[in-house]
Structure formats: C-alpha cells, structure tokens
GROMACS .gro file of C-alpha atoms in nm:
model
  432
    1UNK     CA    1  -2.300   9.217   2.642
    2UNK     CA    2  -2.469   9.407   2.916
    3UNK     CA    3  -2.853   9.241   3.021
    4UNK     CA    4  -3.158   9.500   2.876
    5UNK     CA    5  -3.346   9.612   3.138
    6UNK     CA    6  -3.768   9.652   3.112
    7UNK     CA    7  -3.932   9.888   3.327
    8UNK     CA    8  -4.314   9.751   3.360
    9UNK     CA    9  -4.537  10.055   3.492
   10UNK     CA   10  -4.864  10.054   3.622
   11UNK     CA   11  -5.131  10.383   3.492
   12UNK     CA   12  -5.391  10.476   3.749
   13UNK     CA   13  -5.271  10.552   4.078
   14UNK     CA   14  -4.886  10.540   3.925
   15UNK     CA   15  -4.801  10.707   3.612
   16UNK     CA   16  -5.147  10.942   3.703
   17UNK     CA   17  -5.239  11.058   4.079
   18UNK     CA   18  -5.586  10.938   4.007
   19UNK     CA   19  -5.811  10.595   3.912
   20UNK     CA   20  -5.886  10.726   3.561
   21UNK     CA   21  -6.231  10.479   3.541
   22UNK     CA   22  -6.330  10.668   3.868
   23UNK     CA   23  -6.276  11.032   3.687
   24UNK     CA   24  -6.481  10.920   3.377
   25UNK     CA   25  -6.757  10.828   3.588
   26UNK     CA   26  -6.765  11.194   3.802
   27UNK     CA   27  -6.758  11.333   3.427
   28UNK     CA   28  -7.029  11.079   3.270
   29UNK     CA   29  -7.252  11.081   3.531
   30UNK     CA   30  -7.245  11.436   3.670
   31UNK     CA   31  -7.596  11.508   3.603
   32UNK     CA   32  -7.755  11.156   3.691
   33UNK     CA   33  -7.955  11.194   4.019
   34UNK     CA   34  -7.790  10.911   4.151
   35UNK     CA   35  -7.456  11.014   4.090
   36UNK     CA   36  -7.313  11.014   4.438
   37UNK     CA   37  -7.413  10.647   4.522
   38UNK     CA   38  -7.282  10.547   4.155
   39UNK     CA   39  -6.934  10.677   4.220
   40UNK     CA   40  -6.929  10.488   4.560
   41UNK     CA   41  -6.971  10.204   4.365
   42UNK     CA   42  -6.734  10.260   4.131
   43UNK     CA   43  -6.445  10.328   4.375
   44UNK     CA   44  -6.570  10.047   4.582
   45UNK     CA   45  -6.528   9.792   4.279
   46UNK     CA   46  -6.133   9.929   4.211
   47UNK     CA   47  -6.045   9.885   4.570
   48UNK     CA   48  -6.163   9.578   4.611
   49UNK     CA   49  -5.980   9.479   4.306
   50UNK     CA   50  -5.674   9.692   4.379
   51UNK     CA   51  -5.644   9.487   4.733
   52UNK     CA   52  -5.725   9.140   4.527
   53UNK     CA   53  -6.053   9.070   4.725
   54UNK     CA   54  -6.239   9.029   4.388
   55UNK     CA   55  -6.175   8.958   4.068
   56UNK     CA   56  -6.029   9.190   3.830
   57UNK     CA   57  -6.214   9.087   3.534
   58UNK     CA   58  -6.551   9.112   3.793
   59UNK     CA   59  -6.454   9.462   3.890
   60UNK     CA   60  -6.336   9.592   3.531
   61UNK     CA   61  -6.705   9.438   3.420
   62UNK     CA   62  -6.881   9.609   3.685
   63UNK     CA   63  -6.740  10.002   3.634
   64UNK     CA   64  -6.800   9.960   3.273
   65UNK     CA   65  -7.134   9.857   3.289
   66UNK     CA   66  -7.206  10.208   3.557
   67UNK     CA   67  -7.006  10.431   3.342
   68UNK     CA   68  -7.284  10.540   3.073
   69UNK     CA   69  -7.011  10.717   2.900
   70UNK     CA   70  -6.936  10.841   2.531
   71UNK     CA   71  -6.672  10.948   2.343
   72UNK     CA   72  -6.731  11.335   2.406
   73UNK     CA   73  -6.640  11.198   2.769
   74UNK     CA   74  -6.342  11.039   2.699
   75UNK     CA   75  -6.199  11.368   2.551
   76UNK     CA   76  -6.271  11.571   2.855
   77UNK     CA   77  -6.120  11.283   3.089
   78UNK     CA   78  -5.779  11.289   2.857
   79UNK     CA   79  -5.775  11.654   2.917
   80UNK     CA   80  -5.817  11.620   3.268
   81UNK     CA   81  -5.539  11.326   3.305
   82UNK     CA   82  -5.278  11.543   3.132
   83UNK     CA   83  -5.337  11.760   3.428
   84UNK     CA   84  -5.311  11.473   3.698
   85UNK     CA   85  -4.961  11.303   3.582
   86UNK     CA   86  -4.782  11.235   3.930
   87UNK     CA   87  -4.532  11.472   3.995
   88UNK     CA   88  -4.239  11.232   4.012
   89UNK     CA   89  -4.338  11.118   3.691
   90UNK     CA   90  -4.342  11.450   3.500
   91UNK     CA   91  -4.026  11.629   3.624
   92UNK     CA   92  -3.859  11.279   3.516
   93UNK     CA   93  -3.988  11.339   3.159
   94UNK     CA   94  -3.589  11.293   3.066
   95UNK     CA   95  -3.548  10.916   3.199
   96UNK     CA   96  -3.863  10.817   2.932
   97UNK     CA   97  -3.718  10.959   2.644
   98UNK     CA   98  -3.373  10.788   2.711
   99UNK     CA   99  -3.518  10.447   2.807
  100UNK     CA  100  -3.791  10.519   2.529
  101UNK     CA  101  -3.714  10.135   2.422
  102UNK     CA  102  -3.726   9.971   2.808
  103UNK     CA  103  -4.027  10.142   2.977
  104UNK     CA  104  -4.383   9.964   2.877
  105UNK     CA  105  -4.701  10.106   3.050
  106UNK     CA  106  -4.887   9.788   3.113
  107UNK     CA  107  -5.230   9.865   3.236
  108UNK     CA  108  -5.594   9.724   3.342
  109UNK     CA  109  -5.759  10.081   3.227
  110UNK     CA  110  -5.795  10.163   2.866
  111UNK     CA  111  -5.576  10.250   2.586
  112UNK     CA  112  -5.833  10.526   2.474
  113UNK     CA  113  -5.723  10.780   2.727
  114UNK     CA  114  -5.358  10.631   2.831
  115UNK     CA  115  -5.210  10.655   2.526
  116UNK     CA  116  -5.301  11.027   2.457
  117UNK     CA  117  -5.136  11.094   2.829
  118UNK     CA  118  -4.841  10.872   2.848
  119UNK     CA  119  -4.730  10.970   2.462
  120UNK     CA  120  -4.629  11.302   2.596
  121UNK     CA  121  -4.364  11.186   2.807
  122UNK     CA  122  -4.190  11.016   2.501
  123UNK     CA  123  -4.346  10.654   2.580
  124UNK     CA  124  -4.378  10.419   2.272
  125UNK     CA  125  -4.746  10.386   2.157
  126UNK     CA  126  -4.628  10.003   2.047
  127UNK     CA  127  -4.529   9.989   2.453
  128UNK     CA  128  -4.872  10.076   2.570
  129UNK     CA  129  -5.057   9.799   2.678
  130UNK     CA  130  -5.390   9.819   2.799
  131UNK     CA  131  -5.772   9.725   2.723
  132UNK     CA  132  -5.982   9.878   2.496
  133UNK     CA  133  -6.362  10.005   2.492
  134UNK     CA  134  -6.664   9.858   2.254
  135UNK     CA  135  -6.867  10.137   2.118
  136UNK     CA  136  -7.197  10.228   1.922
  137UNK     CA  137  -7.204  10.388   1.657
  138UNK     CA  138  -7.286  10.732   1.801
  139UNK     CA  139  -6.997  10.714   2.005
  140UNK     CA  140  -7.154  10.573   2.350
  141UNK     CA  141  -6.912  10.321   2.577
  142UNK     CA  142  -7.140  10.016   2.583
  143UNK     CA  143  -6.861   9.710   2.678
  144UNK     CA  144  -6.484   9.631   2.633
  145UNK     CA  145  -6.269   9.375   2.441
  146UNK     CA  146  -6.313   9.055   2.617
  147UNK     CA  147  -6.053   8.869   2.404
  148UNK     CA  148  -5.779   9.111   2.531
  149UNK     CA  149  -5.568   8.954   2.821
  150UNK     CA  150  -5.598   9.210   3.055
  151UNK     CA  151  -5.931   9.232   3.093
  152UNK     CA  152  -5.880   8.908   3.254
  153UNK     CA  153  -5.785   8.775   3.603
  154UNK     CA  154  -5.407   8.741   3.643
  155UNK     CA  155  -5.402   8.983   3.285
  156UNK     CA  156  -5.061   9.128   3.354
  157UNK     CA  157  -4.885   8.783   3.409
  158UNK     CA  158  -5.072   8.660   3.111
  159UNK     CA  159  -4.955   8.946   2.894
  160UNK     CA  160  -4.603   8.907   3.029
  161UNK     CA  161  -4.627   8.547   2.934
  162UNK     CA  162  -4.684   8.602   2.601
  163UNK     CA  163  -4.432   8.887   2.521
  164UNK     CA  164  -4.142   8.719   2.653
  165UNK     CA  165  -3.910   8.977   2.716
  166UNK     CA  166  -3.570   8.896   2.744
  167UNK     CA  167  -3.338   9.051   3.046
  168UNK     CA  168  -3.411   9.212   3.374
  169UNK     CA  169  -3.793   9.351   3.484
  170UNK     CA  170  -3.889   9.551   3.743
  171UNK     CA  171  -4.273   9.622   3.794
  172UNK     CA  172  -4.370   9.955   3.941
  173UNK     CA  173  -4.728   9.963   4.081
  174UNK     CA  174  -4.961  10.022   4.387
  175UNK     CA  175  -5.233   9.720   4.352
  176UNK     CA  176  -5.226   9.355   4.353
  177UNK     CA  177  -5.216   9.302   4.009
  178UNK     CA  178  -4.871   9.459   3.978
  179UNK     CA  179  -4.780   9.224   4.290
  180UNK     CA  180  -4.895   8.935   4.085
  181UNK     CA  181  -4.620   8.949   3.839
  182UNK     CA  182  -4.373   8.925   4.133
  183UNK     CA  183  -4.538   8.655   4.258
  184UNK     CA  184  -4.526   8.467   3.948
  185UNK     CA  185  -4.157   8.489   3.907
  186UNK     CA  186  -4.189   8.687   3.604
  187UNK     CA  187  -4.010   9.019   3.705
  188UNK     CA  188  -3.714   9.069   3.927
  189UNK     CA  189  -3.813   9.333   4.183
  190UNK     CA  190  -4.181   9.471   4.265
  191UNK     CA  191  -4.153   9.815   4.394
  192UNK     CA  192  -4.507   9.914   4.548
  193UNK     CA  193  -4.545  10.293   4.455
  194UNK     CA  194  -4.699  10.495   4.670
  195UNK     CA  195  -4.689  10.899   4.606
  196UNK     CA  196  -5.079  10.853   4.531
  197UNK     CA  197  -5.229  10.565   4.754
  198UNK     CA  198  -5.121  10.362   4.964
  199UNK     CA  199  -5.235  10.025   5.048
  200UNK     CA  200  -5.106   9.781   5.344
  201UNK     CA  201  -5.200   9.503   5.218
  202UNK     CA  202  -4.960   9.555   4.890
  203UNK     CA  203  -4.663   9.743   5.090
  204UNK     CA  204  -4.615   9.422   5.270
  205UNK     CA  205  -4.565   9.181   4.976
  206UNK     CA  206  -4.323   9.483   4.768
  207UNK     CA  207  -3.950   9.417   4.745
  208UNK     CA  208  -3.931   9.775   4.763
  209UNK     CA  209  -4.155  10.125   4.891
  210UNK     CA  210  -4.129  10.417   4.635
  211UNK     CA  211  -4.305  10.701   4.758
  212UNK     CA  212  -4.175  10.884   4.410
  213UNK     CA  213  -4.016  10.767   4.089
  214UNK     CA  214  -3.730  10.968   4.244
  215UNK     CA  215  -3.700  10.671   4.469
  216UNK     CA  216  -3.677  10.415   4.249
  217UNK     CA  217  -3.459  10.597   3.973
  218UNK     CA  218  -3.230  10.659   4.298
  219UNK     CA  219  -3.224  10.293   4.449
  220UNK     CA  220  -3.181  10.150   4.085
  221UNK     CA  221  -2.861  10.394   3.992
  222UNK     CA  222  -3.072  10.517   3.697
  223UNK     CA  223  -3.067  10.903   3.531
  224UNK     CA  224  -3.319  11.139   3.700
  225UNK     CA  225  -3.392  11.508   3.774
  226UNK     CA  226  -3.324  11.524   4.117
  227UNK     CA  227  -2.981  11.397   4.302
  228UNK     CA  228  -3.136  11.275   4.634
  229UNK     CA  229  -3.529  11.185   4.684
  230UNK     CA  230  -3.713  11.438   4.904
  231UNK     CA  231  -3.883  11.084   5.014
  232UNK     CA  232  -3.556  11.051   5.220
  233UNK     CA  233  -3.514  11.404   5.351
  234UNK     CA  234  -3.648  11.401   5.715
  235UNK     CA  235  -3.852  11.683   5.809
  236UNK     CA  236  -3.896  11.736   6.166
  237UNK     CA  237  -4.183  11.916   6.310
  238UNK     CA  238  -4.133  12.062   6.649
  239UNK     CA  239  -4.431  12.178   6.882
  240UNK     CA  240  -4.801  12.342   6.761
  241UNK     CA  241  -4.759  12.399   6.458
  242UNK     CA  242  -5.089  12.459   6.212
  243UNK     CA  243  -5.184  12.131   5.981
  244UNK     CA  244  -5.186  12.336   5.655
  245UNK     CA  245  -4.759  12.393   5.738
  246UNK     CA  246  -4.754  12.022   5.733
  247UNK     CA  247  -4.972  11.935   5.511
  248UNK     CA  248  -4.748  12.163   5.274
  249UNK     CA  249  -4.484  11.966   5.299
  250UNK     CA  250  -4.619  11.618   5.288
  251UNK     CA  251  -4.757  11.746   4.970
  252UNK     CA  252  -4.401  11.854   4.819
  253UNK     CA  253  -4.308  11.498   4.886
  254UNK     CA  254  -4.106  11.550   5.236
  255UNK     CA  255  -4.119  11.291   5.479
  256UNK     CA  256  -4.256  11.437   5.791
  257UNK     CA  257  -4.237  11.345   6.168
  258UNK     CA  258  -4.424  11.582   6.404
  259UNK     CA  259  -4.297  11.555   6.781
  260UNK     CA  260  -4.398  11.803   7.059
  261UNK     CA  261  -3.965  11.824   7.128
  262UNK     CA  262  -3.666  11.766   6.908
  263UNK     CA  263  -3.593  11.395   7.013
  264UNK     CA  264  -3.270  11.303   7.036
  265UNK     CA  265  -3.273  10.990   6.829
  266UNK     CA  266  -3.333  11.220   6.561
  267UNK     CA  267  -3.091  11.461   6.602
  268UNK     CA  268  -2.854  11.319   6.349
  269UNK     CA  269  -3.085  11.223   6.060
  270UNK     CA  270  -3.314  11.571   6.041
  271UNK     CA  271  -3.265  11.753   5.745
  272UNK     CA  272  -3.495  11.995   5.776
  273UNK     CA  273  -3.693  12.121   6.089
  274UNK     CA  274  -3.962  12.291   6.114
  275UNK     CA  275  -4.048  12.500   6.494
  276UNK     CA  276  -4.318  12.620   6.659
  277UNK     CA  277  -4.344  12.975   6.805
  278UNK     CA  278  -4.153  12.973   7.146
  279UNK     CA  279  -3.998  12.626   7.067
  280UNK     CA  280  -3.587  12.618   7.068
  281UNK     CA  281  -3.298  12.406   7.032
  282UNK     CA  282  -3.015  12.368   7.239
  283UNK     CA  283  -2.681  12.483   7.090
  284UNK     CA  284  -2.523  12.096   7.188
  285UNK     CA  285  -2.810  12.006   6.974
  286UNK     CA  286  -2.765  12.213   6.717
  287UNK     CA  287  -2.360  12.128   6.699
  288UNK     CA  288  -2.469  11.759   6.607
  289UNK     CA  289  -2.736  11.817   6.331
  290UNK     CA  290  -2.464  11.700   6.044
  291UNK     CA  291  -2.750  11.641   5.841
  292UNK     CA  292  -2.973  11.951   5.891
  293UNK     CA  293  -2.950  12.194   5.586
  294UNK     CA  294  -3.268  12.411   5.678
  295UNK     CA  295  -3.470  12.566   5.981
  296UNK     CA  296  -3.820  12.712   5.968
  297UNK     CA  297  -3.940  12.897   6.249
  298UNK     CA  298  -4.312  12.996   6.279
  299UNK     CA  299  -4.240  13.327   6.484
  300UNK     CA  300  -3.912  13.551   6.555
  301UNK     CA  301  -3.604  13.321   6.603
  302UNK     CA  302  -3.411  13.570   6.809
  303UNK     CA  303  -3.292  13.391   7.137
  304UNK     CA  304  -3.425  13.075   7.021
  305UNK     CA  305  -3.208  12.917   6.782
  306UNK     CA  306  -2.804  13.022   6.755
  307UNK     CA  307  -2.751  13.203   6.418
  308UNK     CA  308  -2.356  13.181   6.495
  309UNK     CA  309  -2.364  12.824   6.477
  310UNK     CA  310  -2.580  12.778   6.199
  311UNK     CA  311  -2.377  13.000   6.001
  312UNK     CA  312  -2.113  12.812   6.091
  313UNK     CA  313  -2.282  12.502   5.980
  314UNK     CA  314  -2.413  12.589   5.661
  315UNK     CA  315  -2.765  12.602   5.787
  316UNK     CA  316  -3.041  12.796   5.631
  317UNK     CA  317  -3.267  13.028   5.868
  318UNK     CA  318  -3.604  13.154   5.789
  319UNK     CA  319  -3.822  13.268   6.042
  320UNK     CA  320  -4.129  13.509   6.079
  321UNK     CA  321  -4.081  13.815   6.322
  322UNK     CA  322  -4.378  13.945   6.267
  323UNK     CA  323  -4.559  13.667   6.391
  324UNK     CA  324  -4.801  13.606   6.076
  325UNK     CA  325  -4.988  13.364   6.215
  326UNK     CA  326  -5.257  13.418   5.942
  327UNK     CA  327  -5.055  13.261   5.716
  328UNK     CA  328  -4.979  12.890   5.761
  329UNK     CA  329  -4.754  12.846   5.435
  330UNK     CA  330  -4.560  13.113   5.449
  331UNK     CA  331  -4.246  12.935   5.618
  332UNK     CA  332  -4.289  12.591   5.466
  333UNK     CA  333  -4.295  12.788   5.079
  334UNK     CA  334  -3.971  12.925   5.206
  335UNK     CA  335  -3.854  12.586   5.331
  336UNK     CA  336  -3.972  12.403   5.055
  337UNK     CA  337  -3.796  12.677   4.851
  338UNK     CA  338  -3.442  12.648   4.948
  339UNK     CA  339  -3.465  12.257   4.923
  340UNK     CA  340  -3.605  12.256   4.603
  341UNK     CA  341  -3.420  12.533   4.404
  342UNK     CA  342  -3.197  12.651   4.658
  343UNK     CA  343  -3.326  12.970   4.715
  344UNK     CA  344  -3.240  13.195   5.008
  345UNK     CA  345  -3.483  13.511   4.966
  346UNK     CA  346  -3.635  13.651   5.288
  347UNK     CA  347  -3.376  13.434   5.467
  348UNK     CA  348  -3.277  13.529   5.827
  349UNK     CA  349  -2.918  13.462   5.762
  350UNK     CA  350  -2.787  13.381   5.455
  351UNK     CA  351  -2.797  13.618   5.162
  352UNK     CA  352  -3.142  13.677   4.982
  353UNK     CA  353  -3.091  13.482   4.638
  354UNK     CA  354  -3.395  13.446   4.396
  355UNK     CA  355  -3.315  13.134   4.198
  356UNK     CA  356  -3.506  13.080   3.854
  357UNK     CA  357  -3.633  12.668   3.831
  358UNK     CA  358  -3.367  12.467   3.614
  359UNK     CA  359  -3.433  12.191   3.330
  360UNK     CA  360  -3.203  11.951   3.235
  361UNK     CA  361  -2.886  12.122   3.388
  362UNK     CA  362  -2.748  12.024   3.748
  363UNK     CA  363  -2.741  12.285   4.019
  364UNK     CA  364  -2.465  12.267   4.268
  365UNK     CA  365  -2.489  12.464   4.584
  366UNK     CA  366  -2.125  12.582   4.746
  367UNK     CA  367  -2.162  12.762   5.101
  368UNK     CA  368  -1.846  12.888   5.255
  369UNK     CA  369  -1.660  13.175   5.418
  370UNK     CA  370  -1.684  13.489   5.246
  371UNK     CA  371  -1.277  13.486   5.236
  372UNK     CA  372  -1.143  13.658   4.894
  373UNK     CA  373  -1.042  13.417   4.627
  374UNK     CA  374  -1.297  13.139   4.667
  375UNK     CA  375  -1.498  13.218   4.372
  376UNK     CA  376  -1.123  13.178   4.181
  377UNK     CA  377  -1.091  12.845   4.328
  378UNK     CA  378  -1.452  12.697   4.223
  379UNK     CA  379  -1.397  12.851   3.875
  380UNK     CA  380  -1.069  12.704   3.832
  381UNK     CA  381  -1.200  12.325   3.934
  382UNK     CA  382  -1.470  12.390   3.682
  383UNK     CA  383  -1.217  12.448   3.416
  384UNK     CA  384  -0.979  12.171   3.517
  385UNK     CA  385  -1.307  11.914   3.441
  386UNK     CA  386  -1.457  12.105   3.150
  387UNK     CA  387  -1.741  12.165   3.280
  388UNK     CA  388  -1.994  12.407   3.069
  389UNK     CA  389  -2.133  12.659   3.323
  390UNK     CA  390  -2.488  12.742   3.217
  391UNK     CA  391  -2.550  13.004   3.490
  392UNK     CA  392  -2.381  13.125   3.846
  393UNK     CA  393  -2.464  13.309   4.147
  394UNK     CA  394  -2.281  13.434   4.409
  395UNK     CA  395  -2.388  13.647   4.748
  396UNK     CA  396  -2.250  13.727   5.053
  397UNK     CA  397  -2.340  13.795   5.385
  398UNK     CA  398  -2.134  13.888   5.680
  399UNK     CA  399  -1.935  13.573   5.728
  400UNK     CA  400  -2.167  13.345   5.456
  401UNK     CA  401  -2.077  13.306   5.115
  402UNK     CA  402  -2.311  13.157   4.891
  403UNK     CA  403  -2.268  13.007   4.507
  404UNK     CA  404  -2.499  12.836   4.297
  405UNK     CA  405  -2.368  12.752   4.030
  406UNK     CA  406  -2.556  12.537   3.695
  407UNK     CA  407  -2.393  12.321   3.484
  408UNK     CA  408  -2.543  12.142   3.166
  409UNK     CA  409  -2.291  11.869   3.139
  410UNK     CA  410  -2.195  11.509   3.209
  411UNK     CA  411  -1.952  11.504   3.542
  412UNK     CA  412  -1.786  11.296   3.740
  413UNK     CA  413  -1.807  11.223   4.135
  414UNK     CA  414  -1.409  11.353   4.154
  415UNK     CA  415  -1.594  11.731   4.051
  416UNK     CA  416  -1.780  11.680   4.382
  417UNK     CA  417  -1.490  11.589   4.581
  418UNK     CA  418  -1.245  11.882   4.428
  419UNK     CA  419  -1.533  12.111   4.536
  420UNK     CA  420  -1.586  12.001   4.896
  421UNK     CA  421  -1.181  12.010   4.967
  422UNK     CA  422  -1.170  12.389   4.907
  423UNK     CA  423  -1.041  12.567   5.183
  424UNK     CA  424  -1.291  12.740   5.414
  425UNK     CA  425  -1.566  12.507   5.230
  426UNK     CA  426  -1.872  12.501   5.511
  427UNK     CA  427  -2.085  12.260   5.297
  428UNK     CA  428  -2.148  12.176   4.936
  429UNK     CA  429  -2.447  11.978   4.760
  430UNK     CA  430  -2.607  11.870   4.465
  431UNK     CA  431  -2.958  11.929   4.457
  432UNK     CA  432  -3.039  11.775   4.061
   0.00000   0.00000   0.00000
C-alpha cells in the first residue's frame, strides 16, 4: 500500500503574500497618532521571530498586546486577505481540492481570519491549525489562548508531536518555525518558500528553495496548473533597459538576470530575452539559443536581431518600432503574454493570435512550417490517443505555422512525443 503523504503549510508570508498580524494592525490602528511607530513595532517583533532571534511566544505576546483591535477589524482584514492569496497558491486551487485530505495549514496567526481565507481553496476547516483570539464582550481583541500549542515556543513541533501523522511530510514555509520541524526530524523535506519574502538566514537551513508552489508541485511530481515553473525560465536582460520592464517581470514570477551584453555562458539556458534599444545578437548566437522561446526588443528590431533564423527556430519576436519609450511595460506585457497564454498579438513575426486564459484544460503550443497537411497530422494523433479537444487555433504566417490547441483530458507523455516527430515540426510545448 502506497505511503500517505501530508503537506504541512505555513499562512502569512506563504499561503498569503502578507504577515496578516501586521495588516490588522495598519487597519486597527489607522487613526491612532502613533500609528507609524506602532507598526514598526509590530513588523519588528515578526521578523525577529520569523529569523528565530526571539521567542515566538514573546513576539506573538507582544503584537497582540499593540493591536487594539475588534471584531469589526477582523472582518475588514479577512476581506483584505482574500485579496492577498499568493499567486502560486490561487491558480493551484485544483491540487487543494484533490489532496483536500493531505494538505493541513499549520499556523502561528489566528484561526479567526485563516480559516475564512484558506476554506476557499477547498482546505479542510478540521486541517486548520492555528491560535485563537480572547475577546470582550463587545467584540474587542484583548489576549489569545495560552493553552493552545502554538502560541508557544517550538508550537509547530509540539503540534506535530501530538497529531502523529502517519507517512511522508513535507513543510512549506519562509520562517524559522517551519525550519524547526525539519530540524526536529519530524517532516521529511523543508522547502523554504519564497515568492513573498525572503530570508537568508532560513534559505540556508531549507532542503529545498520554492520561489512558487509551482516549484514545489514540479520538484515533488505532484498535479498543478502550469507544466514548467516560470521560477526556472531564465529571463535575460540585455543593456539599459527601464526598471519598471524588469520589475514587470520579476513580478510575473520570471527569474531575471540583467547584463549590459548577452554572455555567453548563458547562451544556452535563456529562455526569454529581453533587449535594449540599439542592443543585438549575433546570428552564431542566436543559432545556439536551444532554449530561447521569446525576444523582446525595446525599439525597432530591424537589422538587429535575424527574423530568418528565429523563424526558423520557433522564436517569438516582439519589438517596438515606434520607439515608445513612454511606456516601460509595453514589451514585457507582450513577453509575459506569449509565455503565459501563448499569445502572439502585435508580434513581429509570428501570426497575431489573441488567446482567451484557460482553467483546468492543458494548452499545447505546435509551431511548424506552414506546409499543407499538418493540421491533418496533429488532428489525427489527437484521435489515435482520445484526446477531447476543448478549443484550437491555427494561423499562419509566411513560412510560420502556429496551433494552439486545448485539451481537457488526462494524457500521456507518448502524446508529446507523437507531436514533436511530425514532419516539418519547428518546436512544440506544453505550457499547463
């Protein structure tokens, strides 16, 4: 019989892009005169206790005690934490509801306003672990269960002591107290999350860095929405470029290098690359970018980058002729575009294809020669695996043709391979 596996996952900072104790206070104390100097202290206290330089059960005692919160507060913080679940976390909503009986949100912060967030992702209210406020009886936050374990130094291992689960258990976190139940030999792996926060001094005690829950869904072989992490995609930034491009991307979860020249020890890892006006590549270059699936180029890539070989290499052009230098994003939300639905509007080279988002369906991309009969062939492989075909696209241009096509079923890796052997096949991917 096959070992269950638990999935032990940390709220604030992890499940949420923000400290939840630290939003309650900005809402609580928003008209106290000392506000600013109150919410220093209040992020001071978490860090120190995220980095384990004091006490959890210090900390937790501290922030409550500063809050001056009520229950009225609580229900605008809820609100507000619906809106702040990490991206990873929410296009992944599918992975919760299948593992519904593995995944338990164990937590320092406080069952009042975690369960009302996680529950919408399909999360058992029986796996929510966390503390839990003291209140008056108008409603006002005056102190918290002391009795519970995780109010408590070392609460995680503690809880995890007493439920005794029985099979494999990763942790998922970004502070030491999600460390601590690596350390104490009760979970297999620690992976130290990171899309929100990241902290040295927990990165270098993880087994593993997930800058998404993409990452660790990919690294663990488990079901999730998107095929490859972005986390992994290398995004190259060549030359003076403004920060907003970059900061774009970082923000879609890309992981960016920026370099004044394409360096060659890159060469054959970029995947996408991003120019500045009046920066080029060489065609010998260009010939060995297996990887590269995507060029952005902040200006009018005529002379600068070869189109022939690109097209011959399945690689996506966008570039900006008119020189809009007003407008920082408008490359990158092209970029970011093609890599994340595979859309090819306003694209130099490739046919302009406007391609709706997709839930819980997979989206295979098929570039080739636009040769008669390919479309046949694709079809036919389809059939041959029974594969349901929820929507499909096809465009050409000159010698590019271009087919998404959706699918809402199971499939196995042998679809992928049939796909790739068809003749005058330039490149084919799965992109979720």
């Amino acid at each position: 019989m096959k070992q269950q596996n638990f999935y032990i996952i940390d709220f604030d900072s992890t499940f949420t892009q923000v400290e939840a104790l630290d939003e309650l206070a900005r809402i609580s104390l928003a008209k106290h005169p000392d506000r600013e100097a109150i919410y220093q202290k209040i992020e001071d206290y978490t860090n120190l206790a995220m980095e384990g330089k004091l006490s959890f059960s210090e900390s937790l005692a501290q922030r409550v005690k500063l809050l001056e919160a009520n229950e009225e507060d609580l229900q605008k913080l809820i609100k507000h934490l619906k809106k702040k679940v990490s991206k990873s976390f929410s296009r992944n909503a599918e992975f919760f509801k299948k593992h519904a009986d593995e995944v338990l949100i164990v937590s320092g912060g406080f069952k009042e306003f975690i369960t009302p967030v996680v529950s919408q992702y399909h999360i058992k209210k029986e796996n929510i672990y966390a503390n839990t406020f003291v209140t008056t009886g108008d409603g006002k936050i005056i102190d918290y269960d002391h009795a519970n374990p995780l109010s408590e130094e070392g609460g995680k291992v503690k809880l995890l002591q007493q439920l005794k689960l029985q099979g494999e258990i990763y942790g998922i976190g970004d502070g030491y107290s999600d460390y601590q139940l690596r350390e104490s030999g009760l979970i297999k792996k620690f992976f130290a999350y990171t899309e929100n926060i990241s902290r040295d001094s927990i990165i270098t005690k993880a087994d593993h860095v997930t800058p998404s829950f993409d990452e660790f869904l990919y690294v663990n072989n488990l079901p999730r929405a998107i095929s490859y992490p972005k986390n992994r995609i290398l995004c190259l930034v060549v030359g003076d470029v403004p920060a907003e491009t970059i900061e774009f991307l970082k923000n879609d979860g890309f992981s960016i290098r920026h370099k004044q020249e394409l360096e060659e020890k890159y060469v054959g890892d970029v995947g996408m690359l991003i120019l500045a006006n009046g920066e080029s590549i060489e065609n010998e270059k260009l010939q060995r970018a297996e990887k590269l699936k995507v060029i952005g180029y902040l200006g009018n890539v005529a002379d600068k980058v070869s189109l022939k070989i690109c097209n011959e290499k399945g690689i996506v052009v966008f570039d900006d002729p008119k020189n809009n230098v007003n407008n920082s994003k408008f490359i990158p939300a092209r970029v970011a575009e093609f890599m994340n639905k595979g859309a090819t509007y306003l694209s130099t080279n490739f046919p302009n294809l406007q391609l709706p988002a997709l839930e819980n369906s997979h989206r295979l991309i098929h570039i080739h020669k636009n040769v008669p009969g390919i479309m046949a062939q694709i079809n036919k492989i389809f059939a041959k695996h029974n594969i349901n075909i929820v929507g499909q696209f096809l465009m050409t241009k000159g010698d590019i043709g271009y087919c998404i096509t959706d699918i809402n079923t199971e499939y196995d890796k042998q679809l992928f391979k049939s796909l790739k052997k068809i003749e005058h096949t330039i490149k084919f991917r799965v992109l979720y």
